Amino acid sequence: MSESEQQSEGCPVAHHKSNRSETKSSDSNISSGCSALNPQNMMSESKINQMWHDPDQFVPLPTQRVVSSIPKGEITPPHQPEQQKDQKWVYPSEQMFYNAMKKKGYVPIEGDMHAVVAIHNTVNEKTWQHIQEWESLHSDECKSVKLIKFLGRPKDFSPRARFYSLFGYTLPFDRHDWYVDRCGKSVRYVIDFYRGELPKGKEGDMSKVGFYLDVRPAFDDFQSVIDRVRMQFRKWF
């Protein structure tokens, strides 16, 4: 498992169901206003580019999006801009994130969205840094890797996470699978997200987020097994 990360903007956010009583039920919005969701990001395909405001919102949210440092593969998903000079993944706006949370059944609060999106973006950047560290083992054969796609699998605990839980460790609150293009070869990475402890004196600081990222290549082929062994020796020596 990687070292504990204490960032002012970490992620992903461990969302909880809210009891905001003044908010109306969103069931009617789901059935009448939205099409099927993209399984890769749980966002509406038909309205994702319109930045639509949910009828339950009290205030509109910003629709500006931030370009990540993560190179994008050849295929452009519906939630990504079609024309982009550098072909990097683009993070969702606060409005898009709010809409996505509503679709998952949460009751988001508009005032939280700025921090939530910042946390989301930062953890993705940190995840990519860890993947680049793994990919440095193959720098001779591929100088520039790209992220093809990502899948959220919060309920599918990895074998490694289940093994840790046998010794008293808490199960991760989220899991992602990221598929990387290594110059023509698709490589899957598993990322487990754990809650971490903040330093003493920072426990009540809501601008700080403590978390662990456990990033490693999936055991999909023998090369990934070799890579895990090589990385362990690199850390030891």
Coordinates of N, CA and C in Angstrom, one line a residue:
M1 N 0.8 -1.2 0.0 CA 0.0 0.0 0.0 C 0.9 1.2 0.0
S2 N 0.5 2.2 -0.7 CA 1.3 3.4 -0.8 C 1.2 4.2 0.5
E3 N 2.1 5.2 0.6 CA 2.1 6.0 1.8 C 0.8 6.8 1.9
S4 N 0.6 7.2 3.2 CA -0.6 8.0 3.5 C -0.5 9.4 2.8
E5 N -1.6 9.8 2.2 CA -1.6 11.1 1.6 C -2.4 12.1 2.4
Q6 N -1.8 13.2 2.8 CA -2.5 14.3 3.4 C -2.5 15.5 2.5
Q7 N -3.6 15.8 1.9 CA -3.7 16.9 0.9 C -4.8 17.8 1.3
S8 N -4.7 19.1 0.9 CA -5.8 20.0 1.0 C -6.9 19.6 0.0
E9 N -6.5 18.9 -1.0 CA -7.5 18.4 -2.0 C -7.1 17.0 -2.3
G10 N -7.8 16.1 -1.7 CA -7.5 14.7 -1.9 C -8.6 14.0 -2.7
C11 N -8.8 12.6 -2.6 CA -10.0 12.0 -3.2 C -9.9 10.6 -3.4
P12 N -10.9 9.8 -3.9 CA -12.2 10.4 -4.1 C -13.0 10.6 -2.8
V13 N -14.1 11.3 -2.9 CA -14.8 11.7 -1.7 C -15.6 10.5 -1.3
A14 N -15.6 10.2 0.0 CA -16.5 9.1 0.6 C -17.8 9.7 0.8
H15 N -18.7 9.6 -0.2 CA -20.0 10.2 -0.1 C -20.9 9.5 0.9
H16 N -21.8 10.2 1.5 CA -22.8 9.6 2.4 C -24.2 10.2 2.0
K17 N -25.2 9.3 2.2 CA -26.6 9.8 1.9 C -26.9 10.9 2.9
S18 N -27.5 12.0 2.3 CA -27.8 13.2 3.1 C -29.3 13.2 3.4
N19 N -29.6 13.8 4.5 CA -31.0 14.0 4.9 C -31.5 15.4 4.8
R20 N -31.2 16.1 3.7 CA -31.5 17.5 3.6 C -33.0 17.5 3.4
S21 N -33.8 17.9 4.4 CA -35.2 17.7 4.4 C -35.9 18.6 3.5
E22 N -35.3 19.8 3.2 CA -36.0 20.8 2.3 C -35.9 20.4 0.9
T23 N -35.1 19.3 0.5 CA -34.9 19.0 -0.8 C -36.0 18.0 -1.2
K24 N -36.6 18.2 -2.4 CA -37.6 17.3 -2.9 C -37.0 16.0 -3.4
S25 N -37.9 15.0 -3.5 CA -37.4 13.7 -4.0 C -37.0 13.9 -5.5
S26 N -35.9 13.2 -5.8 CA -35.5 13.3 -7.2 C -36.0 12.2 -8.1
D27 N -36.9 11.3 -7.6 CA -37.3 10.2 -8.4 C -38.0 10.6 -9.7
S28 N -38.8 11.7 -9.6 CA -39.5 12.1 -10.8 C -38.5 12.7 -11.8
N29 N -37.4 13.3 -11.4 CA -36.4 13.8 -12.3 C -35.7 12.7 -13.0
I30 N -35.5 11.6 -12.3 CA -34.8 10.5 -12.9 C -35.6 9.9 -14.0
S31 N -36.9 9.7 -13.7 CA -37.8 9.0 -14.6 C -38.2 9.8 -15.8
S32 N -38.3 11.2 -15.6 CA -38.8 12.0 -16.7 C -37.8 12.8 -17.4
G33 N -36.7 13.1 -16.8 CA -35.8 14.1 -17.4 C -34.5 13.6 -17.9
C34 N -34.1 12.4 -17.7 CA -32.8 11.9 -18.0 C -32.8 10.6 -18.7
S35 N -31.8 10.4 -19.6 CA -31.7 9.2 -20.3 C -30.8 8.2 -19.5
A36 N -30.5 7.1 -20.1 CA -29.6 6.1 -19.4 C -28.3 6.7 -19.1
L37 N -27.6 6.1 -18.0 CA -26.4 6.7 -17.5 C -25.2 6.0 -18.2
N38 N -24.1 6.7 -18.4 CA -22.9 6.1 -18.8 C -22.3 5.3 -17.7
P39 N -22.1 4.0 -17.9 CA -21.7 3.1 -16.8 C -20.2 3.5 -16.3
Q40 N -19.5 4.2 -17.1 CA -18.1 4.5 -16.8 C -18.1 5.7 -15.8
N41 N -19.1 6.5 -15.8 CA -19.0 7.7 -14.9 C -20.3 8.0 -14.2
M42 N -21.4 7.2 -14.5 CA -22.7 7.4 -14.0 C -23.3 8.8 -14.3
M43 N -23.0 9.3 -15.5 CA -23.6 10.6 -15.9 C -24.5 10.4 -17.1
S44 N -25.5 11.3 -17.2 CA -26.4 11.2 -18.3 C -25.8 11.5 -19.6
E45 N -26.0 10.6 -20.6 CA -25.4 10.8 -21.9 C -26.0 11.9 -22.7
S46 N -27.4 12.1 -22.6 CA -28.0 13.1 -23.4 C -27.9 14.5 -22.9
K47 N -27.7 14.7 -21.6 CA -27.7 16.1 -21.1 C -26.3 16.4 -20.4
I48 N -25.4 15.5 -20.5 CA -24.1 15.8 -19.8 C -23.4 17.0 -20.4
N49 N -23.6 17.3 -21.7 CA -22.9 18.4 -22.3 C -23.7 19.7 -22.1
Q50 N -24.9 19.6 -21.6 CA -25.8 20.8 -21.5 C -25.6 21.5 -20.2
M51 N -25.0 20.8 -19.2 CA -24.8 21.4 -17.9 C -26.1 21.8 -17.3
W52 N -27.1 20.9 -17.4 CA -28.5 21.3 -17.0 C -28.5 21.4 -15.5
H53 N -29.4 22.3 -15.0 CA -29.6 22.6 -13.6 C -30.8 21.7 -13.1
D54 N -30.5 21.0 -12.0 CA -31.6 20.1 -11.5 C -32.7 21.0 -10.9
P55 N -34.0 20.6 -11.1 CA -35.1 21.4 -10.5 C -35.0 21.6 -9.0
D56 N -34.3 20.6 -8.3 CA -34.2 20.7 -6.8 C -33.1 21.7 -6.4
Q57 N -32.3 22.2 -7.3 CA -31.2 23.1 -6.9 C -31.7 24.4 -6.4
F58 N -31.0 24.9 -5.4 CA -31.3 26.3 -4.9 C -30.6 27.3 -5.6
V59 N -29.3 27.0 -6.0 CA -28.5 28.0 -6.7 C -27.8 27.3 -7.9
P60 N -27.6 27.9 -9.0 CA -26.8 27.3 -10.1 C -25.4 27.2 -9.7
L61 N -24.7 26.2 -10.3 CA -23.3 25.9 -10.0 C -22.4 26.2 -11.3
P62 N -21.2 26.5 -11.1 CA -20.3 26.8 -12.2 C -20.2 25.6 -13.2
T63 N -20.1 25.9 -14.4 CA -20.0 24.9 -15.5 C -18.6 24.8 -16.1
Q64 N -17.7 25.6 -15.6 CA -16.3 25.6 -16.1 C -15.6 24.2 -15.8
R65 N -14.9 23.7 -16.7 CA -14.2 22.4 -16.5 C -12.7 22.6 -16.5
V66 N -11.9 21.8 -15.8 CA -10.5 21.9 -15.7 C -9.9 20.7 -16.5
V67 N -8.9 21.1 -17.3 CA -8.1 20.1 -18.1 C -7.1 19.4 -17.2
S68 N -7.1 18.1 -17.2 CA -6.2 17.3 -16.3 C -4.8 17.2 -17.0
S69 N -3.9 16.6 -16.3 CA -2.6 16.3 -16.9 C -2.5 14.9 -17.5
I70 N -3.6 14.2 -17.5 CA -3.7 12.8 -17.9 C -4.0 12.7 -19.4
P71 N -3.1 12.1 -20.2 CA -3.3 12.0 -21.7 C -4.5 11.0 -21.9
K72 N -5.3 11.4 -22.9 CA -6.5 10.6 -23.2 C -6.2 9.7 -24.4
G73 N -6.8 8.5 -24.5 CA -6.6 7.6 -25.6 C -7.4 8.0 -26.8
E74 N -7.4 7.2 -27.8 CA -8.0 7.6 -29.1 C -9.5 7.8 -29.1
I75 N -10.2 7.0 -28.2 CA -11.6 7.1 -28.2 C -12.0 8.2 -27.2
T76 N -13.0 9.0 -27.6 CA -13.5 10.1 -26.8 C -14.8 9.8 -26.3
P77 N -15.0 9.5 -24.9 CA -16.3 9.2 -24.3 C -17.2 10.4 -24.5
P78 N -18.5 10.2 -24.3 CA -19.5 11.3 -24.5 C -19.3 12.4 -23.5
H79 N -18.8 12.1 -22.3 CA -18.6 13.2 -21.3 C -17.4 14.0 -21.5
Q80 N -16.6 13.7 -22.6 CA -15.4 14.5 -22.9 C -15.6 15.4 -24.1
P81 N -14.9 16.6 -24.1 CA -15.0 17.4 -25.3 C -14.4 16.7 -26.5
E82 N -15.1 16.9 -27.7 CA -14.6 16.3 -28.9 C -13.3 16.9 -29.4
Q83 N -13.3 18.2 -29.4 CA -12.1 18.9 -30.0 C -11.3 19.4 -28.8
Q84 N -10.1 18.9 -28.7 CA -9.2 19.4 -27.7 C -7.7 19.3 -28.2
K85 N -7.0 20.3 -28.0 CA -5.7 20.4 -28.6 C -4.7 19.4 -28.1
D86 N -4.6 19.3 -26.8 CA -3.6 18.4 -26.2 C -4.1 17.0 -25.9
Q87 N -5.4 16.7 -26.2 CA -6.0 15.4 -25.9 C -5.7 14.9 -24.5
K88 N -6.2 15.7 -23.5 CA -6.1 15.3 -22.1 C -7.5 15.1 -21.6
W89 N -7.6 14.3 -20.6 CA -8.9 14.1 -19.9 C -9.3 15.5 -19.3
V90 N -10.6 15.7 -19.3 CA -11.2 17.0 -18.8 C -12.1 16.6 -17.6
Y91 N -11.8 17.2 -16.4 CA -12.6 16.9 -15.3 C -14.0 17.5 -15.3
P92 N -15.0 16.9 -14.6 CA -16.3 17.5 -14.7 C -16.4 18.8 -13.9
S93 N -17.4 19.6 -14.3 CA -17.6 20.9 -13.6 C -18.4 20.6 -12.3
E94 N -18.5 21.6 -11.5 CA -19.3 21.5 -10.3 C -20.7 21.1 -10.6
Q95 N -21.3 21.6 -11.7 CA -22.7 21.3 -12.0 C -22.8 19.8 -12.5
M96 N -21.8 19.4 -13.3 CA -21.8 18.0 -13.7 C -21.7 17.0 -12.6
F97 N -20.8 17.4 -11.6 CA -20.6 16.5 -10.5 C -21.9 16.4 -9.6
Y98 N -22.5 17.6 -9.5 CA -23.8 17.6 -8.7 C -24.8 16.7 -9.4
N99 N -24.9 16.8 -10.7 CA -25.9 16.0 -11.4 C -25.6 14.5 -11.3
A100 N -24.3 14.2 -11.4 CA -23.9 12.8 -11.3 C -24.2 12.2 -9.9
M101 N -24.0 13.0 -8.8 CA -24.3 12.5 -7.5 C -25.8 12.3 -7.3
K102 N -26.6 13.2 -7.9 CA -28.1 13.0 -7.9 C -28.5 11.7 -8.6
K103 N -27.8 11.4 -9.7 CA -28.2 10.1 -10.4 C -27.8 8.9 -9.6
K104 N -26.8 9.0 -8.7 CA -26.4 7.9 -7.9 C -27.3 7.7 -6.6
G105 N -28.2 8.7 -6.4 CA -29.1 8.6 -5.3 C -28.7 9.4 -4.1
Y106 N -27.6 10.2 -4.2 CA -27.2 11.1 -3.1 C -28.0 12.4 -3.2
V107 N -28.0 13.1 -2.1 CA -28.6 14.4 -2.1 C -27.5 15.5 -1.8
P108 N -26.8 15.9 -2.9 CA -25.7 16.8 -2.7 C -26.1 18.2 -2.3
I109 N -25.2 18.9 -1.7 CA -25.4 20.3 -1.3 C -24.5 21.2 -2.2
E110 N -25.2 22.2 -2.7 CA -24.5 23.0 -3.7 C -23.2 23.6 -3.1
G111 N -23.2 24.1 -1.9 CA -22.1 24.7 -1.3 C -20.9 23.8 -1.1
D112 N -21.1 22.5 -1.2 CA -20.0 21.5 -1.0 C -19.3 21.2 -2.3
M113 N -19.9 21.6 -3.4 CA -19.4 21.1 -4.7 C -18.0 21.6 -5.1
H114 N -17.7 22.8 -4.7 CA -16.3 23.3 -5.0 C -15.2 22.4 -4.4
A115 N -15.4 22.1 -3.1 CA -14.4 21.3 -2.4 C -14.5 19.8 -2.9
V116 N -15.7 19.3 -3.2 CA -15.8 18.0 -3.7 C -15.1 17.8 -5.0
V117 N -15.3 18.7 -5.9 CA -14.6 18.6 -7.2 C -13.1 18.8 -7.1
A118 N -12.7 19.7 -6.3 CA -11.2 19.9 -6.1 C -10.6 18.6 -5.5
I119 N -11.3 17.9 -4.6 CA -10.8 16.7 -4.0 C -10.7 15.6 -5.1
H120 N -11.8 15.5 -5.9 CA -11.9 14.5 -7.0 C -10.7 14.7 -7.9
N121 N -10.5 16.0 -8.3 CA -9.4 16.2 -9.3 C -8.0 15.9 -8.8
T122 N -7.8 16.3 -7.5 CA -6.5 16.0 -6.9 C -6.2 14.5 -6.8
V123 N -7.2 13.7 -6.4 CA -6.9 12.3 -6.2 C -6.6 11.7 -7.6
N124 N -7.3 12.1 -8.6 CA -7.0 11.6 -9.9 C -5.6 11.9 -10.4
E125 N -5.2 13.1 -10.1 CA -3.8 13.5 -10.5 C -2.8 12.6 -9.7
K126 N -3.1 12.4 -8.4 CA -2.2 11.6 -7.6 C -2.2 10.1 -8.1
T127 N -3.4 9.6 -8.5 CA -3.4 8.3 -9.0 C -2.6 8.1 -10.2
W128 N -2.7 9.1 -11.1 CA -1.9 9.1 -12.4 C -0.4 9.1 -12.1
Q129 N 0.0 9.8 -11.0 CA 1.4 9.8 -10.7 C 1.9 8.5 -10.2
H130 N 1.0 7.8 -9.5 CA 1.4 6.4 -9.1 C 1.5 5.5 -10.3
I131 N 0.5 5.6 -11.2 CA 0.6 4.8 -12.4 C 1.8 5.1 -13.2
Q132 N 2.2 6.3 -13.3 CA 3.4 6.7 -14.1 C 4.6 6.0 -13.4
E133 N 4.6 6.0 -12.1 CA 5.7 5.3 -11.4 C 5.8 3.8 -11.8
W134 N 4.7 3.2 -11.9 CA 4.7 1.8 -12.3 C 5.1 1.7 -13.8
E135 N 4.7 2.6 -14.6 CA 5.0 2.5 -16.0 C 6.4 2.9 -16.3
S136 N 7.1 3.5 -15.4 CA 8.5 3.8 -15.6 C 9.3 2.5 -15.7
L137 N 8.8 1.4 -15.2 CA 9.4 0.1 -15.4 C 9.5 -0.3 -16.9
H138 N 8.7 0.4 -17.7 CA 8.6 0.1 -19.2 C 9.0 1.3 -20.0
S139 N 9.8 2.2 -19.4 CA 10.1 3.5 -20.1 C 10.9 3.2 -21.4
D140 N 11.6 2.1 -21.5 CA 12.4 1.8 -22.6 C 11.6 1.4 -23.8
E141 N 10.4 0.8 -23.6 CA 9.6 0.4 -24.7 C 8.4 1.3 -25.0
C142 N 8.1 2.2 -24.0 CA 7.0 3.2 -24.2 C 7.2 4.4 -23.4
K143 N 7.4 5.5 -24.1 CA 7.7 6.8 -23.5 C 6.4 7.6 -23.0
S144 N 5.3 7.3 -23.6 CA 4.1 8.1 -23.4 C 2.9 7.2 -23.3
V145 N 2.4 6.9 -22.0 CA 1.2 6.1 -21.8 C 0.0 7.0 -21.8
K146 N -1.2 6.4 -22.1 CA -2.4 7.2 -22.1 C -3.5 6.4 -21.3
L147 N -4.4 7.2 -20.7 CA -5.5 6.5 -20.0 C -6.7 6.3 -21.0
I148 N -7.0 5.0 -21.2 CA -8.1 4.7 -22.2 C -9.4 4.9 -21.6
K149 N -9.6 4.3 -20.4 CA -10.9 4.5 -19.7 C -10.8 4.1 -18.2
F150 N -11.8 4.4 -17.5 CA -11.8 4.1 -16.1 C -13.2 3.6 -15.6
L151 N -13.2 2.7 -14.7 CA -14.5 2.1 -14.2 C -14.5 2.2 -12.7
G152 N -15.6 2.7 -12.1 CA -15.8 2.7 -10.7 C -16.4 1.4 -10.2
R153 N -15.8 0.8 -9.3 CA -16.3 -0.5 -8.8 C -16.3 -0.5 -7.2
P154 N -17.1 0.4 -6.6 CA -17.0 0.5 -5.2 C -17.4 -0.7 -4.4
K155 N -18.3 -1.5 -4.9 CA -18.8 -2.7 -4.2 C -18.0 -4.0 -4.5
D156 N -17.1 -3.9 -5.5 CA -16.3 -5.1 -5.9 C -14.9 -5.0 -5.2
F157 N -14.8 -5.5 -4.0 CA -13.6 -5.4 -3.2 C -12.5 -6.3 -3.9
S158 N -11.3 -5.8 -4.0 CA -10.3 -6.6 -4.6 C -9.8 -7.7 -3.7
P159 N -9.2 -8.7 -4.2 CA -8.7 -9.8 -3.3 C -7.7 -9.3 -2.3
R160 N -6.9 -8.3 -2.7 CA -5.9 -7.7 -1.8 C -6.6 -7.0 -0.7
A161 N -7.7 -6.2 -1.0 CA -8.4 -5.5 0.1 C -9.1 -6.5 1.0
R162 N -9.6 -7.6 0.5 CA -10.3 -8.6 1.3 C -9.2 -9.3 2.2
F163 N -8.0 -9.5 1.7 CA -7.0 -10.1 2.5 C -6.6 -9.2 3.6
Y164 N -6.4 -7.9 3.4 CA -6.0 -7.0 4.4 C -7.1 -7.0 5.5
S165 N -8.4 -7.1 5.1 CA -9.5 -7.0 6.1 C -9.4 -8.2 7.1
L166 N -8.8 -9.3 6.7 CA -8.7 -10.5 7.6 C -7.8 -10.1 8.8
F167 N -7.0 -9.1 8.6 CA -6.0 -8.8 9.7 C -6.5 -7.5 10.4
G168 N -7.8 -7.1 10.2 CA -8.3 -6.0 10.9 C -8.3 -4.7 10.2
Y169 N -7.8 -4.6 9.0 CA -7.8 -3.4 8.2 C -9.2 -3.1 7.7
T170 N -9.6 -1.9 7.6 CA -10.9 -1.5 7.1 C -10.9 -1.6 5.6
L171 N -12.0 -2.1 5.1 CA -12.2 -2.2 3.6 C -12.2 -0.8 3.0
P172 N -11.7 -0.7 1.7 CA -11.7 0.6 1.1 C -13.1 1.1 0.8
F173 N -13.2 2.4 0.8 CA -14.5 3.0 0.6 C -14.8 3.1 -0.9
D174 N -13.8 2.9 -1.8 CA -14.0 3.0 -3.2 C -13.0 2.2 -3.9
R175 N -13.3 1.8 -5.1 CA -12.3 1.1 -6.0 C -12.5 1.6 -7.4
H176 N -11.4 1.8 -8.1 CA -11.4 2.1 -9.5 C -10.6 1.1 -10.3
D177 N -10.9 0.8 -11.5 CA -10.0 0.1 -12.5 C -9.7 1.1 -13.6
W178 N -8.4 1.4 -13.8 CA -8.0 2.3 -14.9 C -7.3 1.5 -15.9
Y179 N -7.7 1.7 -17.2 CA -7.1 1.0 -18.3 C -6.1 1.9 -19.1
V180 N -4.9 1.5 -19.1 CA -3.8 2.3 -19.7 C -3.4 1.8 -21.0
D181 N -3.1 2.7 -22.0 CA -2.6 2.3 -23.3 C -1.1 2.4 -23.2
R182 N -0.4 1.3 -23.2 CA 1.1 1.3 -23.2 C 1.6 1.0 -24.6
C183 N 1.5 2.1 -25.4 CA 1.9 2.0 -26.8 C 1.3 0.8 -27.5
G184 N 0.0 0.6 -27.4 CA -0.7 -0.4 -28.1 C -1.1 -1.6 -27.2
K185 N -0.6 -1.7 -26.0 CA -1.0 -2.8 -25.1 C -1.9 -2.2 -24.0
S186 N -3.0 -2.8 -23.8 CA -3.9 -2.3 -22.7 C -3.5 -3.0 -21.4
V187 N -3.3 -2.1 -20.4 CA -2.9 -2.6 -19.1 C -3.9 -2.1 -18.0
R188 N -4.4 -3.0 -17.2 CA -5.4 -2.6 -16.2 C -4.7 -2.4 -14.9
Y189 N -5.1 -1.3 -14.2 CA -4.6 -1.0 -12.9 C -5.8 -1.0 -11.9
V190 N -5.5 -1.5 -10.7 CA -6.5 -1.5 -9.7 C -6.2 -0.5 -8.6
I191 N -7.1 0.4 -8.3 CA -6.9 1.4 -7.3 C -7.9 1.3 -6.1
D192 N -7.4 1.0 -4.9 CA -8.2 1.0 -3.7 C -8.0 2.3 -2.9
F193 N -9.1 2.8 -2.5 CA -9.1 4.1 -1.8 C -9.5 3.9 -0.3
Y194 N -8.6 4.3 0.6 CA -8.8 4.1 2.0 C -8.9 5.4 2.7
R195 N -9.7 5.5 3.7 CA -9.7 6.7 4.6 C -8.4 6.7 5.4
G196 N -7.8 7.8 5.6 CA -6.5 7.9 6.4 C -6.8 8.9 7.5
E197 N -5.8 8.9 8.5 CA -5.9 9.8 9.6 C -5.1 11.1 9.3
L198 N -5.7 12.2 9.7 CA -5.0 13.5 9.6 C -4.0 13.7 10.8
P199 N -3.0 14.5 10.6 CA -2.1 14.8 11.7 C -2.8 15.4 12.9
K200 N -2.2 15.3 14.0 CA -2.9 15.9 15.2 C -3.0 17.4 15.1
G201 N -4.2 17.9 15.5 CA -4.5 19.3 15.3 C -5.2 19.6 14.1
K202 N -5.3 18.7 13.1 CA -5.9 18.9 11.8 C -7.3 18.2 11.7
E203 N -7.7 17.4 12.8 CA -8.8 16.6 12.7 C -10.1 17.4 12.3
G204 N -10.2 18.6 12.8 CA -11.4 19.4 12.6 C -11.4 20.3 11.4
D205 N -10.3 20.2 10.7 CA -10.1 21.1 9.5 C -10.7 20.4 8.3
M206 N -11.9 21.0 7.9 CA -12.6 20.4 6.8 C -11.9 20.6 5.4
S207 N -10.9 21.5 5.4 CA -10.2 21.7 4.1 C -9.1 20.6 3.9
K208 N -8.9 19.7 4.9 CA -7.9 18.7 4.8 C -8.6 17.3 4.6
V209 N -8.0 16.5 3.8 CA -8.5 15.1 3.6 C -7.4 14.2 3.8
G210 N -7.5 13.1 4.6 CA -6.5 12.1 4.8 C -7.0 10.8 4.0
F211 N -6.1 10.2 3.3 CA -6.5 9.0 2.5 C -5.2 8.2 2.2
Y212 N -5.5 7.0 1.8 CA -4.4 6.1 1.3 C -4.8 5.7 -0.2
L213 N -3.9 5.7 -1.0 CA -4.1 5.1 -2.4 C -3.3 3.9 -2.5
D214 N -3.9 2.8 -2.9 CA -3.2 1.5 -3.2 C -3.4 1.3 -4.6
V215 N -2.3 1.6 -5.4 CA -2.3 1.5 -6.9 C -1.4 0.4 -7.3
R216 N -1.8 -0.5 -8.2 CA -1.0 -1.6 -8.7 C -1.6 -2.1 -9.9
P217 N -0.7 -2.7 -10.8 CA -1.3 -3.4 -12.0 C -2.0 -4.7 -11.6
A218 N -3.2 -4.9 -12.3 CA -3.9 -6.1 -12.0 C -3.2 -7.4 -12.5
F219 N -3.5 -8.5 -11.8 CA -2.8 -9.7 -12.2 C -3.5 -10.3 -13.4
D220 N -3.5 -9.6 -14.5 CA -4.1 -10.0 -15.8 C -3.2 -10.8 -16.7
D221 N -1.9 -10.7 -16.4 CA -0.9 -11.5 -17.2 C 0.4 -11.6 -16.4
F222 N 1.3 -12.4 -16.9 CA 2.5 -12.7 -16.2 C 3.4 -11.5 -16.0
Q223 N 3.3 -10.6 -17.0 CA 4.2 -9.4 -17.0 C 3.8 -8.5 -15.7
S224 N 2.5 -8.5 -15.4 CA 2.1 -7.7 -14.2 C 2.6 -8.3 -12.9
V225 N 2.7 -9.6 -12.9 CA 3.3 -10.3 -11.7 C 4.8 -9.9 -11.6
I226 N 5.5 -9.9 -12.7 CA 6.9 -9.5 -12.7 C 7.1 -8.1 -12.3
D227 N 6.2 -7.2 -12.8 CA 6.3 -5.8 -12.5 C 6.1 -5.6 -11.0
R228 N 5.2 -6.3 -10.3 CA 5.0 -6.1 -8.9 C 6.3 -6.5 -8.1
V229 N 6.9 -7.6 -8.6 CA 8.1 -8.0 -7.9 C 9.2 -7.0 -8.1
R230 N 9.4 -6.5 -9.4 CA 10.4 -5.5 -9.7 C 10.2 -4.2 -8.8
M231 N 8.9 -3.8 -8.7 CA 8.6 -2.6 -7.9 C 9.0 -2.8 -6.5
Q232 N 8.7 -4.0 -5.9 CA 9.0 -4.2 -4.5 C 10.5 -4.2 -4.3
F233 N 11.3 -4.8 -5.2 CA 12.7 -4.7 -5.1 C 13.2 -3.3 -5.2
R234 N 12.6 -2.5 -6.1 CA 13.0 -1.1 -6.2 C 12.8 -0.3 -4.9
K235 N 11.7 -0.6 -4.2 CA 11.4 0.1 -3.0 C 12.4 -0.4 -1.9
W236 N 12.7 -1.6 -1.9 CA 13.7 -2.2 -0.9 C 15.1 -1.7 -1.1
F237 N 15.5 -1.6 -2.4 CA 16.9 -1.2 -2.6 C 17.1 0.1 -3.4

